[in-house]
Structure formats: structure tokens, C-alpha cells
């Protein structure tokens, strides 16, 4: 889409080049959403690709994902064999219902910054204990969880001129078996509920997104389906489930329970814990 209000495009190379950001600047990584609809409040595009952040940095501590890393790069990279949770990267990307062409350009950070309930990278980051690094406009850094980052439907803690720099996934979470299950009102519809389960030492960690206005992560102390489901339902307020054309609140709550039970049962199978 042509953005008729844009007067200029800049390509910063260093953090210092971001010092003049203002409220009428649009930060662009892949641009798949930015270019999808009119952005009448913007006057300049700031192309973050010039920062040349490494897409993926693997260390003993875990995985650092640049905000500008494409979804395709995240999905197709080769990871250590014991990072079994990386299988959820492709599962999350497929939940976007986007073609491989979109995967080539859409970025992990861009998807998270939109703050949408059905944001697939929000689902992935929530489930794997991600720590987000934000460059504040005043020159300070802020690190936070995904659940603290997303504050409502299409709302985040980002202030004008803040920049999401990276997403860090700890190796401990990456080594734990993880399963994603989702449902939608129609085969090609937007996700109505996404549940990701992770087999942690103390019990199943359950991430619920798409069904609720913000992400919920519940670290349960059980691997028994009924007990896990009870803890998940107790942790999510009934009014956190929302209604829109892609699903009614009561239906979202019900299918969240169905998906949670299915995830727990599968994670509890002997082959998952072998």
C-alpha cells in the first residue's frame, strides 16, 4: 500500500541515530503490517534493517532473537539437539495462517509489538519465558516478560520512541518438551484460542493467548489434566476472555479448557518424557 503521508525514510545505523525519534515516526522491520493499511499519523519511516542486528545468537544461556529477525529465519535455523522446544517456532508461525512469502518479511519483534491477542510470536515468547529488551527513548534499558509487555488488545508498555531490541529465550525453557494447540471458528480463520504447554520439572507450564485480552502464563504444580485445568481456569479471570467476530467469550473459555487438557495429556505421554 502507498503511504501518502510519508515525507521521508531514514535508515539508522546505531542507537545514537535513534535519538531524534518522534511520535510521527513509524518503526519498520519487515513492514508487513505497516504497509497493510493507511498510517495517517505518520510522516517518516525509520527502517531498522540498517541496524544490522544478528538475527539469532545462540549461547549456553539460551537464544537471543533480534526484533528484526524474520519469522522465516527463526523457523528454518538449526538449533542444538537438546533444545526440543524449538519445534514450537514452526507451530506458532503456522498459527499466523500467512504464506511463506509473509514469513520472509514479517518479523518476530514486529508481531510482538502489535500486541494482538492472536499474535503468534506473543504466544511463542510467552510460553518460553522470554525476556524482552526495550531501548527506552531516554537512553535507558528495560527488560520485561511478555506478559508484562502486552497490557491489552493492541496495547503494550512501549512509549513513543521506544524500540524493542531483542527477545531472549532461556536455555532451560528451550530444553523442555513443548506443544502448541490452537483452534479457530473456521479452517482459515484467525485463532480463537492458542494453548502452549511446557513440561517443567514442577509441573506443566501453560500459556494461553488469542482467547484472552492479554497473555496468561500459569506455572502449575501438576501433570494431571484435571488439576492443571483447574489451576488454569482459576488463574484467568472470566472477563479476560473477549468477544469479537472470530469468537464469543464463552466459547473461547470453553475451547481453552479443551486445548489445555489435550496439551497436558500429550505432554504426559511416556514418549514425550523419554
Coordinates of C-alpha atoms in Angstrom, one line a residue:
X1 CA 0.0 0.0 0.0
X2 CA 1.2 3.5 -0.8
X3 CA 1.6 5.6 2.4
X4 CA 0.7 9.1 1.1
X5 CA 1.5 11.0 4.4
X6 CA 5.2 9.8 4.5
X7 CA 7.6 12.6 3.7
X8 CA 10.9 10.8 4.3
X9 CA 12.6 7.4 5.0
X10 CA 15.6 7.1 7.3
X11 CA 17.9 4.1 8.0
X12 CA 19.7 4.4 11.3
X13 CA 22.9 2.5 11.8
X14 CA 23.5 3.0 15.6
X15 CA 21.4 3.6 18.7
X16 CA 22.5 7.2 18.7
X17 CA 20.8 7.6 15.3
X18 CA 17.5 6.8 17.1
X19 CA 17.8 9.8 19.4
X20 CA 15.6 12.0 17.2
X21 CA 12.6 9.6 17.0
X22 CA 9.2 11.3 17.5
X23 CA 5.6 10.3 17.6
X24 CA 5.1 10.7 13.9
X25 CA 7.8 8.2 13.1
X26 CA 6.9 4.6 12.1
X27 CA 9.5 2.0 13.0
X28 CA 9.8 -0.6 10.2
X29 CA 11.4 -4.0 10.4
X30 CA 9.6 -6.2 7.9
X31 CA 6.8 -3.7 7.2
X32 CA 4.1 -6.4 6.5
X33 CA 1.7 -4.7 8.9
X34 CA 2.9 -1.1 8.4
X35 CA 2.3 -1.3 4.7
X36 CA -1.1 -3.1 5.0
X37 CA -3.3 -0.2 5.9
X38 CA -3.2 3.6 5.9
X39 CA -0.9 5.2 8.6
X40 CA -2.3 8.7 8.6
X41 CA -0.5 9.8 11.7
X42 CA 3.0 9.0 10.3
X43 CA 5.3 11.4 8.5
X44 CA 8.5 9.3 8.4
X45 CA 9.5 5.7 8.1
X46 CA 12.5 4.6 10.2
X47 CA 13.9 1.4 8.7
X48 CA 15.5 -0.7 11.4
X49 CA 17.1 -3.1 9.0
X50 CA 20.1 -0.7 8.8
X51 CA 21.0 -1.6 12.4
X52 CA 22.2 -5.0 11.1
X53 CA 21.4 -6.8 14.3
X54 CA 22.3 -10.5 14.1
X55 CA 19.1 -12.4 13.7
X56 CA 19.9 -15.2 16.1
X57 CA 22.6 -15.5 18.8
X58 CA 22.9 -18.9 20.5
X59 CA 24.8 -19.3 23.7
X60 CA 24.9 -21.7 26.7
X61 CA 22.4 -19.3 28.4
X62 CA 19.9 -19.5 25.6
X63 CA 18.7 -17.8 22.4
X64 CA 18.7 -14.1 21.6
X65 CA 16.4 -13.2 18.8
X66 CA 16.7 -9.7 17.2
X67 CA 13.5 -7.9 16.9
X68 CA 14.2 -7.6 13.2
X69 CA 14.6 -11.3 12.8
X70 CA 12.2 -12.6 10.2
X71 CA 9.8 -15.4 11.1
X72 CA 11.3 -17.5 8.3
X73 CA 14.8 -17.2 9.8
X74 CA 13.5 -18.2 13.2
X75 CA 11.8 -21.3 11.8
X76 CA 14.5 -22.5 9.5
X77 CA 17.6 -22.1 11.7
X78 CA 19.4 -25.2 13.1
X79 CA 19.4 -25.4 16.9
X80 CA 21.1 -27.6 19.4
X81 CA 19.6 -31.0 19.5
X82 CA 18.5 -30.7 23.2
X83 CA 16.6 -27.5 22.5
X84 CA 13.4 -29.6 21.9
X85 CA 11.1 -26.6 22.5
X86 CA 12.2 -25.0 19.2
X87 CA 9.6 -27.2 17.4
X88 CA 7.1 -24.7 18.7
X89 CA 8.6 -22.0 16.4
X90 CA 7.1 -23.5 13.3
X91 CA 3.9 -24.3 15.1
X92 CA 3.5 -20.7 16.1
X93 CA 4.4 -19.4 12.7
X94 CA 1.7 -21.7 11.1
X95 CA -0.8 -20.2 13.5
X96 CA -0.4 -16.9 11.7
X97 CA -2.1 -18.5 8.6
X98 CA 0.3 -16.5 6.5
X99 CA 2.1 -17.7 3.4
X100 CA 5.8 -18.4 3.3
X101 CA 6.2 -15.1 1.5
X102 CA 5.0 -13.2 4.5
X103 CA 7.3 -15.3 6.7
X104 CA 10.2 -14.0 4.7
X105 CA 9.5 -10.4 5.7
X106 CA 7.3 -10.4 8.9
X107 CA 9.5 -10.1 12.0
X108 CA 9.4 -11.6 15.4
X109 CA 9.6 -8.2 17.1
X110 CA 7.0 -6.6 14.8
X111 CA 4.5 -9.3 15.6
X112 CA 5.1 -8.9 19.4
X113 CA 4.9 -5.1 19.2
X114 CA 1.4 -5.1 17.7
X115 CA 0.1 -6.6 20.9
X116 CA -2.7 -8.5 19.2
X117 CA -4.3 -11.4 21.2
X118 CA -3.6 -13.8 18.3
X119 CA 0.0 -12.6 17.8
X120 CA 1.8 -15.9 17.1
X121 CA 5.1 -14.7 18.3
X122 CA 3.5 -13.4 21.5
X123 CA 2.2 -17.0 22.1
X124 CA 5.7 -18.4 21.5
X125 CA 7.5 -15.9 23.6
X126 CA 5.0 -16.2 26.5
X127 CA 5.3 -20.0 26.6
X128 CA 9.1 -20.0 26.6
X129 CA 9.7 -17.4 29.4
X130 CA 11.0 -14.8 27.1
X131 CA 12.7 -11.7 28.4
X132 CA 12.2 -8.6 26.1
X133 CA 14.8 -5.9 25.9
X134 CA 13.4 -2.4 25.3
X135 CA 15.6 0.6 24.4
X136 CA 13.8 3.4 26.1
X137 CA 13.7 6.8 24.4
X138 CA 15.6 8.4 27.4
X139 CA 18.6 6.1 26.7
X140 CA 17.9 3.5 29.5
X141 CA 17.1 -0.2 29.0
X142 CA 14.1 -2.1 30.3
X143 CA 13.8 -5.9 30.5
X144 CA 10.4 -7.4 31.0
X145 CA 8.4 -10.6 30.4
X146 CA 5.9 -10.9 27.5
X147 CA 3.0 -10.9 30.0
X148 CA 4.2 -7.6 31.3
X149 CA 4.8 -6.2 27.8
X150 CA 1.3 -6.7 26.4
X151 CA -1.2 -4.7 28.5
X152 CA -4.4 -5.1 26.4
X153 CA -5.7 -5.7 22.9
X154 CA -3.2 -3.9 20.6
X155 CA -1.7 -2.2 23.7
X156 CA 1.8 -2.6 25.1
X157 CA 4.1 -0.8 27.5
X158 CA 6.0 0.8 24.7
X159 CA 6.1 4.6 24.9
X160 CA 6.5 6.8 21.9
X161 CA 10.1 6.5 20.5
X162 CA 10.8 3.2 22.4
X163 CA 12.4 0.4 20.4
X164 CA 12.1 -3.3 21.1
X165 CA 15.6 -4.6 20.6
X166 CA 15.6 -8.3 21.2
X167 CA 13.8 -11.3 22.7
X168 CA 15.8 -13.7 24.9
X169 CA 14.7 -17.3 25.4
X170 CA 16.4 -19.1 28.3
X171 CA 18.1 -22.5 27.6
X172 CA 16.2 -24.1 30.5
X173 CA 12.9 -23.5 28.8
X174 CA 14.2 -24.4 25.4
X175 CA 15.2 -27.9 26.7
X176 CA 11.7 -28.7 27.9
X177 CA 9.2 -30.5 25.7
X178 CA 6.6 -28.1 24.4
X179 CA 3.4 -28.5 22.5
X180 CA 1.1 -25.9 20.8
X181 CA -2.5 -26.4 20.1
X182 CA -5.0 -23.9 18.6
X183 CA -8.5 -23.6 17.3
X184 CA -10.5 -21.2 15.2
X185 CA -14.1 -20.8 14.2
X186 CA -13.2 -21.7 10.6
X187 CA -10.3 -23.6 8.9
X188 CA -8.7 -20.4 7.7
X189 CA -9.9 -18.2 10.5
X190 CA -7.9 -16.2 13.0
X191 CA -7.0 -18.2 16.1
X192 CA -9.8 -18.2 18.7
X193 CA -7.5 -19.8 21.3
X194 CA -3.9 -20.8 21.4
X195 CA -2.6 -23.0 24.3
X196 CA 1.0 -24.0 24.6
X197 CA 2.1 -26.5 27.3
X198 CA 5.7 -26.9 28.5
X199 CA 6.9 -29.8 30.7
X200 CA 8.8 -28.1 33.5
X201 CA 10.2 -30.1 36.5
X202 CA 7.5 -29.0 38.9
X203 CA 4.5 -29.4 36.6
X204 CA 3.1 -28.2 33.3
X205 CA 3.5 -24.5 32.4
X206 CA 0.5 -23.4 30.3
X207 CA 0.4 -20.3 28.1
X208 CA -3.0 -19.1 27.0
X209 CA -3.2 -16.5 24.2
X210 CA -5.7 -15.4 21.5
X211 CA -8.6 -16.3 23.8
X212 CA -7.8 -13.6 26.3
X213 CA -7.1 -9.9 26.0
X214 CA -3.6 -10.3 27.3
X215 CA -1.3 -13.4 27.5
X216 CA -1.6 -15.6 30.6
X217 CA 1.2 -18.0 31.7
X218 CA 0.3 -20.4 34.5
X219 CA 3.1 -22.5 36.1
X220 CA 1.1 -25.4 37.6
X221 CA 2.3 -27.9 40.1
X222 CA 0.8 -30.9 38.4
X223 CA 0.9 -33.1 35.3
X224 CA -2.6 -34.4 35.9
X225 CA -5.0 -33.0 33.3
X226 CA -7.9 -32.1 35.6
X227 CA -5.7 -30.5 38.2
X228 CA -3.8 -28.5 35.6
X229 CA -7.1 -27.3 34.0
X230 CA -8.5 -26.3 37.4
X231 CA -5.4 -24.2 38.0
X232 CA -5.6 -22.6 34.6
X233 CA -9.2 -21.7 35.0
X234 CA -8.6 -20.3 38.5
X235 CA -5.7 -18.1 37.2
X236 CA -7.6 -16.5 34.3
X237 CA -10.5 -14.1 35.2
X238 CA -13.7 -14.8 33.4
X239 CA -13.8 -11.3 32.0
X240 CA -10.3 -11.8 30.4
X241 CA -12.0 -13.7 27.6
X242 CA -13.3 -11.4 25.0
X243 CA -15.8 -11.5 22.1
X244 CA -15.2 -10.4 18.5
X245 CA -16.2 -11.7 15.0
X246 CA -13.7 -14.6 15.5
X247 CA -15.3 -16.0 18.6
X248 CA -17.5 -15.3 21.6
X249 CA -16.0 -15.1 25.1
X250 CA -17.8 -18.1 26.5
X251 CA -16.7 -20.2 23.5
X252 CA -13.1 -19.1 23.9
X253 CA -13.1 -20.1 27.6
X254 CA -14.6 -23.5 26.8
X255 CA -12.1 -24.3 24.0
X256 CA -9.2 -23.1 26.1
X257 CA -10.1 -25.9 28.5
X258 CA -10.3 -28.4 25.7
X259 CA -6.9 -27.4 24.3
X260 CA -5.3 -27.3 27.8
X261 CA -6.5 -30.9 28.6
X262 CA -5.2 -32.1 25.2
X263 CA -1.8 -30.5 25.7
X264 CA -1.4 -31.9 29.2
X265 CA -2.3 -35.4 28.1
X266 CA 0.1 -35.3 25.2
X267 CA 3.0 -34.0 27.3
X268 CA 2.3 -36.7 29.9
X269 CA 2.7 -39.5 27.4
X270 CA 5.9 -41.6 28.0
X271 CA 7.4 -40.8 24.6
X272 CA 7.4 -37.1 25.5
X273 CA 9.4 -37.6 28.6
X274 CA 11.8 -40.3 27.3

